[in-house]
Coordinates of C-alpha atoms in Angstrom, one line a residue:
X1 CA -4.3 -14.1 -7.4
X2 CA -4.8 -17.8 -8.9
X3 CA -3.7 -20.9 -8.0
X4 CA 0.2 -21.5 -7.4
X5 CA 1.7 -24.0 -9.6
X6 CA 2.9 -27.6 -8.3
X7 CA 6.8 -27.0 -7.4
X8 CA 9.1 -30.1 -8.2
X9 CA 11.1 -31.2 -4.9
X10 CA 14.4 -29.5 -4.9
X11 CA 13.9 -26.8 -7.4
X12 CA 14.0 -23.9 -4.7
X13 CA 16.3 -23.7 -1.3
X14 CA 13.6 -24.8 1.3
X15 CA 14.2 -27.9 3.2
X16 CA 12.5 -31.0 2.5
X17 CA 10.2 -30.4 5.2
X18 CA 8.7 -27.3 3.8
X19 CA 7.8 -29.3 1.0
X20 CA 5.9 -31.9 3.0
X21 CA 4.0 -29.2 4.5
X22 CA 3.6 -27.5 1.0
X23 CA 2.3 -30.9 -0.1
X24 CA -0.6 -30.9 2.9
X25 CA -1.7 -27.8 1.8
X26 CA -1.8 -28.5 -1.7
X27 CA -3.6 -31.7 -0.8
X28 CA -6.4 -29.7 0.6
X29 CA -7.3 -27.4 -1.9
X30 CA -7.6 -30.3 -4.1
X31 CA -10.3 -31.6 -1.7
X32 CA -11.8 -28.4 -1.5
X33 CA -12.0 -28.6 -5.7
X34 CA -14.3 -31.9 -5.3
X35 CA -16.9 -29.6 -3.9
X36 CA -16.2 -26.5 -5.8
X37 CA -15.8 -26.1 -9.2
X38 CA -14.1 -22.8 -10.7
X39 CA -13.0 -20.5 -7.5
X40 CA -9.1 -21.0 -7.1
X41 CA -8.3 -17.6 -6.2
X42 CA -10.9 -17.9 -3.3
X43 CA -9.5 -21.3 -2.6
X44 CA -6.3 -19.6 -2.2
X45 CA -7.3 -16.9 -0.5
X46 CA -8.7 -19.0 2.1
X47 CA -5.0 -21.0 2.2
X48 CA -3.6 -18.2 2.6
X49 CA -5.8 -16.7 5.5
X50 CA -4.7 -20.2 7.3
X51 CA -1.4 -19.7 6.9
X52 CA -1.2 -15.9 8.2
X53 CA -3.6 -16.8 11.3
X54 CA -6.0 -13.9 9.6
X55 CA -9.8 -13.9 8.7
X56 CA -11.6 -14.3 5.5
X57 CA -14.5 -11.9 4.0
X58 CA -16.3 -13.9 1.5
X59 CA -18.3 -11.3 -0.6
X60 CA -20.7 -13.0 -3.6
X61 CA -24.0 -12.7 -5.0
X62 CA -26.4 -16.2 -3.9
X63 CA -25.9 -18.9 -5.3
X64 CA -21.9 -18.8 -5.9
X65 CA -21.0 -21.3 -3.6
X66 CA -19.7 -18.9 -0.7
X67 CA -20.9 -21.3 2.1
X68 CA -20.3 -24.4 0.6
X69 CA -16.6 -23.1 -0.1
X70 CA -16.3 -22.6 3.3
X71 CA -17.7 -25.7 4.8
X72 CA -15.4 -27.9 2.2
X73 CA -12.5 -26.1 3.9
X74 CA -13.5 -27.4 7.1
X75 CA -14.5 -30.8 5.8
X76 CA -10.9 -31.3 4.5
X77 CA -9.1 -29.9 8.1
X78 CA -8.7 -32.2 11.1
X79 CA -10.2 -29.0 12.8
X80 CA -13.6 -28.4 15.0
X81 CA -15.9 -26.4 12.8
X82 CA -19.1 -24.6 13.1
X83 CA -21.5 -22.3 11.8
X84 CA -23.5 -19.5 12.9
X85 CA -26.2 -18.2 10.6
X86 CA -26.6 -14.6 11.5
X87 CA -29.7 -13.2 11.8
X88 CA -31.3 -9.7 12.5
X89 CA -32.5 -11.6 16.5
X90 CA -28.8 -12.9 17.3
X91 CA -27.8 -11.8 20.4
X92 CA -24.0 -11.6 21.4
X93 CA -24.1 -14.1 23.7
X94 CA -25.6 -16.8 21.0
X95 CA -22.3 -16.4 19.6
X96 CA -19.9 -15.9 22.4
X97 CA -21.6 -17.9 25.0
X98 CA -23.5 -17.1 28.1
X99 CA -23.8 -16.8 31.5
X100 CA -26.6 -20.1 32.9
X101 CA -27.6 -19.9 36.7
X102 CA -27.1 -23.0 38.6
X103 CA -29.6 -23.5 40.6
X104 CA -28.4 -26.1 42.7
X105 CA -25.2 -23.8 43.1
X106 CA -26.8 -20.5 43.1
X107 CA -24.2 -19.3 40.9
X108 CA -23.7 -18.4 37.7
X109 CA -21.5 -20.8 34.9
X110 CA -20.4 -20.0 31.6
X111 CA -21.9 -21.9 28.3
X112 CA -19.1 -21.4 25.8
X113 CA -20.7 -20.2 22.6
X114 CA -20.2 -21.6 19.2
X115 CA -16.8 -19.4 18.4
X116 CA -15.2 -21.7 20.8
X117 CA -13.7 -23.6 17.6
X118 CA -11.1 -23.8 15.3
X119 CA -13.0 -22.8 12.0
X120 CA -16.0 -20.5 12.5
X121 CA -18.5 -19.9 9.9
X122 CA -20.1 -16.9 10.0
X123 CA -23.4 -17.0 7.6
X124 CA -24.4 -13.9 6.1
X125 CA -22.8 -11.4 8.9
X126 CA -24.4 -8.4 7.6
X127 CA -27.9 -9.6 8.6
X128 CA -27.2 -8.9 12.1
X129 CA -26.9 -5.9 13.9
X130 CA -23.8 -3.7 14.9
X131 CA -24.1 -5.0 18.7
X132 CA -23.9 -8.6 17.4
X133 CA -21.2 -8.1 14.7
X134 CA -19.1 -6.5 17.7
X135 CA -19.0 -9.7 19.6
X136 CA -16.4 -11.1 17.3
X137 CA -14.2 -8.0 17.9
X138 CA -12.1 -9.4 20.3
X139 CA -12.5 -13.0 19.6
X140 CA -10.9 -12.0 15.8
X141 CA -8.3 -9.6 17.4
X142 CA -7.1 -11.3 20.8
X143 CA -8.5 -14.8 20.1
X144 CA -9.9 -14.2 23.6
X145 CA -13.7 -13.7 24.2
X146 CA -14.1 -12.0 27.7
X147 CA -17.4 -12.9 29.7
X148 CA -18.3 -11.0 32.9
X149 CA -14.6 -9.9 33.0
X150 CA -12.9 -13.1 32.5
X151 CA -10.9 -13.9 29.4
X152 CA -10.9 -16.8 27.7
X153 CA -8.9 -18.2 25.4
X154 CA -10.0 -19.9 21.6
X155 CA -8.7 -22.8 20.3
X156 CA -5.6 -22.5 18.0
X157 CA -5.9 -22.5 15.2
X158 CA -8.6 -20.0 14.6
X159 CA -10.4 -18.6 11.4
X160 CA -13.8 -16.9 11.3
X161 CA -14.8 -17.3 7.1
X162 CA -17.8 -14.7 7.0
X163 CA -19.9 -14.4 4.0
X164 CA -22.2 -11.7 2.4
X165 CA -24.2 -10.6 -0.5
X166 CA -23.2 -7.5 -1.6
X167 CA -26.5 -6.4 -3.7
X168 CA -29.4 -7.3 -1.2
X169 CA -29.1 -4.1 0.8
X170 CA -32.6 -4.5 3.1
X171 CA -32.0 -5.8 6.2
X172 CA -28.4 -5.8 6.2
X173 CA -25.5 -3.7 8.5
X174 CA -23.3 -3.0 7.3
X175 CA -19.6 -3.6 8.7
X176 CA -18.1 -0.7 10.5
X177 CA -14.8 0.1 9.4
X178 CA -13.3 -1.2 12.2
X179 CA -14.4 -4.7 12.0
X180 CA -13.5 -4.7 8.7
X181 CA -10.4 -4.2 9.1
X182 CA -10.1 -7.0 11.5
X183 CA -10.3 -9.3 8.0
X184 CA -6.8 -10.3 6.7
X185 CA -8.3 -10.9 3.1
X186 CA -11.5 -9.8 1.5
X187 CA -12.6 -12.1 -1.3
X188 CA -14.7 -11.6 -4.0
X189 CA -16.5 -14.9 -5.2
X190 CA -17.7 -14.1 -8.8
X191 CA -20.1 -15.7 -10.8
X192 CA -18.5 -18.8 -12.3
X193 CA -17.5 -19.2 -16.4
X194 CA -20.0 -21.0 -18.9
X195 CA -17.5 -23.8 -19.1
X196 CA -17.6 -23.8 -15.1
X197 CA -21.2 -23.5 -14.8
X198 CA -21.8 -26.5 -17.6
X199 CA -19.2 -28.5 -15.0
X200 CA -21.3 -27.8 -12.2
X201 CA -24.6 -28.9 -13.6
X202 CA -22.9 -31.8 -14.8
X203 CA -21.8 -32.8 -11.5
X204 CA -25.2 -32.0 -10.0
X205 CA -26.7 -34.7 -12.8
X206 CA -24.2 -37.1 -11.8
X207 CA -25.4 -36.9 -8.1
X208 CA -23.5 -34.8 -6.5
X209 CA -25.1 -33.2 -3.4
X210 CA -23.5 -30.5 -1.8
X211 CA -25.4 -31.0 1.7
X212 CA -23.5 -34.5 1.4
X213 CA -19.8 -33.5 1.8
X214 CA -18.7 -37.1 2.5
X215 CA -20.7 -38.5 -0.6
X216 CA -18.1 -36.4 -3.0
X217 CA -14.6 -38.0 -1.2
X218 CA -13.8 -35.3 0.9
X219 CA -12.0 -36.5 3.9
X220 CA -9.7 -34.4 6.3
X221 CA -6.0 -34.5 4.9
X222 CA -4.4 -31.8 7.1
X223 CA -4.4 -31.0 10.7
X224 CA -3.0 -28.4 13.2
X225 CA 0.8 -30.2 12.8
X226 CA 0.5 -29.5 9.2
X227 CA -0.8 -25.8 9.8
X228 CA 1.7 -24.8 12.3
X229 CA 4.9 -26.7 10.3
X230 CA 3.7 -24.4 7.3
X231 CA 3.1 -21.4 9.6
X232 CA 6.5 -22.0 10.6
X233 CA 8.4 -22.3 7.1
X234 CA 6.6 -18.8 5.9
X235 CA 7.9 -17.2 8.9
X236 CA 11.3 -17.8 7.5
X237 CA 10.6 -16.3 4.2
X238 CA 13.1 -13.6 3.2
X239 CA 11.4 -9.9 3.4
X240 CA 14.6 -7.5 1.8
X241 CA 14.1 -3.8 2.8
X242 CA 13.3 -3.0 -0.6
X243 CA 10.1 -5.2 -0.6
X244 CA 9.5 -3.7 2.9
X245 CA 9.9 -0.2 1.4
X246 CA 7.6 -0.9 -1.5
X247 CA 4.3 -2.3 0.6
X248 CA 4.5 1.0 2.8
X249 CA 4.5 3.0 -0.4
X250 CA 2.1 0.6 -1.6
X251 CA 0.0 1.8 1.8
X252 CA 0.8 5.4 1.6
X253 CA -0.5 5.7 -2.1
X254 CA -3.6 4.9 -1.3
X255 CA -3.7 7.5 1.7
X256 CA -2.7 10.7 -1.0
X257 CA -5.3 9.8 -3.4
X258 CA -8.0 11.9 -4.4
X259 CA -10.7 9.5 -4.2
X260 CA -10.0 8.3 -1.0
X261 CA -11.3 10.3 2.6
X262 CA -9.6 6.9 4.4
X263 CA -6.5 5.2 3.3
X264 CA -4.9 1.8 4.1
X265 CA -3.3 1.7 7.6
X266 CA -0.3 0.3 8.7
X267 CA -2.2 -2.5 10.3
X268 CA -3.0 -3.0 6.3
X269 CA 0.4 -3.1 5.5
X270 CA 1.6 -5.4 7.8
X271 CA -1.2 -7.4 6.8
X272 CA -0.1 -6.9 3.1
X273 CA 3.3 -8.2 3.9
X274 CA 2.4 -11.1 5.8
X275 CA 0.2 -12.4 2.3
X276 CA 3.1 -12.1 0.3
X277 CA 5.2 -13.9 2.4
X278 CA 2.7 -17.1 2.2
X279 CA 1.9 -16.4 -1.5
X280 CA 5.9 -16.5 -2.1
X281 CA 6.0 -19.9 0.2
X282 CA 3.1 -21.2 -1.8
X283 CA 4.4 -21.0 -5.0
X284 CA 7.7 -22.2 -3.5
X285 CA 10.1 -19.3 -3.0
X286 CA 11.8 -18.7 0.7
X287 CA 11.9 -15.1 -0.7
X288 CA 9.3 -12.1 -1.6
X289 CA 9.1 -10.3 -4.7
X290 CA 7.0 -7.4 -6.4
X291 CA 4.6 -9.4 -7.8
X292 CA 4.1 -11.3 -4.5
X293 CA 3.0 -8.0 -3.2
X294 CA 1.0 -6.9 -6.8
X295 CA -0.8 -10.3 -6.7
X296 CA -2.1 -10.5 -2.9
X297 CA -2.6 -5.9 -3.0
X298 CA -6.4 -6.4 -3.8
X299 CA -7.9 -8.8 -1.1
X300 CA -5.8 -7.8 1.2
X301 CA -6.4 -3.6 1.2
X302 CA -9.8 -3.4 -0.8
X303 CA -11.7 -3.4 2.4
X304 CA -9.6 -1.0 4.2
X305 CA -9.6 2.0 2.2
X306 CA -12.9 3.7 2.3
X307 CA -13.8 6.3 -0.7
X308 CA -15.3 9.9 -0.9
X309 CA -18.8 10.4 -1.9
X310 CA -18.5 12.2 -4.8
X311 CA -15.6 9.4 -5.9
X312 CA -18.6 7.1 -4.8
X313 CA -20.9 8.6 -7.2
X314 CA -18.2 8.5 -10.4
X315 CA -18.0 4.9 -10.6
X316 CA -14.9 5.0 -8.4
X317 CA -14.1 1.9 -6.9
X318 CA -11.8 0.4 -4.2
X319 CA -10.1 -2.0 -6.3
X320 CA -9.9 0.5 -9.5
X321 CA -7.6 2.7 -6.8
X322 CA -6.0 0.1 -5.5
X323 CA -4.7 -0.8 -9.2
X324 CA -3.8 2.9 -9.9
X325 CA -1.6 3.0 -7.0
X326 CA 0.7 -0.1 -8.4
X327 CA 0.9 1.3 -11.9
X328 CA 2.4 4.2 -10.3
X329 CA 4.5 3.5 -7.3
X330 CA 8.0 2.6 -8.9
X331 CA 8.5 -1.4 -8.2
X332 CA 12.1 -2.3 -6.6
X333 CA 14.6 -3.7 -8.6

């Protein structure tokens, strides 16, 4: 998955405005780029995520520019943002909110938490435990969080962008298998090029501070109009049974293989579909193909297929089934 190229107005048989709303997406990942240098397919990932109302996984050694991806995104949205940086001490209710007693009321009110937002960034969510990670169950799910037996609703939109390091393992939790499969997208974030890496210092020796967001241009040039208006056009993307057919044989590959104890489920294939569909919209088609499907298969199932030991042990690897699986289940014509 990279970036989608610039569509000329007219060339495909969306209305004009689909194209404006194309144009407002478009317009943020080039904010986004002012910030970070050499991460498009993250970029897009995150675009994408928007556009599906899903969750992002952002996996990356330190120092790749996972956060500061993140908070660029919410620097260029008319959205509320903030961050929680998860630690092993967090409690549920420092995310959720909790209950204060009143004193003068003698009863108690509720203190909504900080995933009472729009864009929620969730620091490092492997550094706190299980019981912490679980508070985000529902809110990722229902986009509900339920408080001495009262639901309440979260803003719409809402994304949670999490972030962890995948080679510091003391510490950490891991994510149970269920919450990861709350994520629409996990995203690797890779260590950048030498001509990316020579672009960053350069822009670190011309000033640039990445605790200064507003110093490097970015300003907010989308909003929840443009969101939903987009949200709406991919709804209206074409799905033909054939492409239907081929991302539940996609799924039910990755169930038969030998290296796998857990395969993707058909939450993961719904979830496989709906990234195609915006991928297709994003690169300005009102219709899905094969490589739609080929080009969003490896964020979108890598974190829901979980492998055997002894595949474990032999170098096996999510992704390296994942791409087995398309080079073997026949592709529609």
């Amino acid at each position: 998955m990279s970036a989608p190229p610039p569509v000329p107005a007219g060339t495909t048989g969306t209305v004009s405005g689909d194209e404006a709303a194309r144009a407002s997406l478009e317009a943020l990942r080039s904010e986004i780029a002012k910030a970070v240098v050499g991460q498009d397919p993250a970029v897009t990932g995150l675009v994408v995520a928007l556009l599906c109302r899903g969750h992002v996984l952002l996996e990356g050694v330190p120092g790749v520019a996972k956060t500061l991806l993140v908070r660029a995104l919410a620097a260029s949205l008319e959205l509320g943002t903030k961050r929680v940086q998860f630690t092993p001490d967090l409690m549920p209710s420092d995310v959720t909110g909790p209950l204060v007693y009143d004193a003068r009321t003698a009863e108690f009110s509720f203190q909504p938490g900080p995933v009472f937002t729009n864009l929620l960034l969730a620091d490092e969510i492997n550094r706190t435990p299980p019981k912490t990670q679980s508070s985000l169950l529902e809110a990722m799910e229902e986009r509900q969080v339920t408080v001495d037996g009262t639901p309440r609703p979260l803003p719409e939109p809402f994304l949670v962008a999490a972030t962890q390091n995948p080679v510091e393992y003391e510490g950490t939790y891991p994510l149970p298998e269920a919450q990861l499969d709350r994520f629409l997208l996990k995203l690797t974030v890779p260590l950048p090029t030498r001509d990316d890496e020579i672009n960053v210092l350069t822009r670190h020796a011309g000033g640039f501070d990445p605790r200064d967001l507003k110093a490097a241009g970015i300003r907010p040039v989308a909003g929840p109009a443009d969101l939903e208006a987009a949200r709406i056009a991919v709804a209206g993307t074409i799905v033909s049974p054939a492409i239907a057919g081929y991302v539940v044989d996609i799924c039910r590959a990755t169930r038969d293989s030998p290296s796998v104890s857990l395969g993707v489920s058909p939450r993961g294939a719904t979830a496989l579909l709906s990234t195609a569909r915006a991928w297709a919209w994003l690169t300005g088609r009102d219709y899905v193909t094969p490589d739609d499907v080929k080009a969003l298969a490896l964020p979108t199932l890598r974190h829901r297929i979980q492998l055997r030991p002894e595949a474990q042990m032999e170098g096996v690897t999510p992704d390296s089934v994942i791409t087995a699986v398309l080079a073997h289940v026949p592709v529609p014509r």
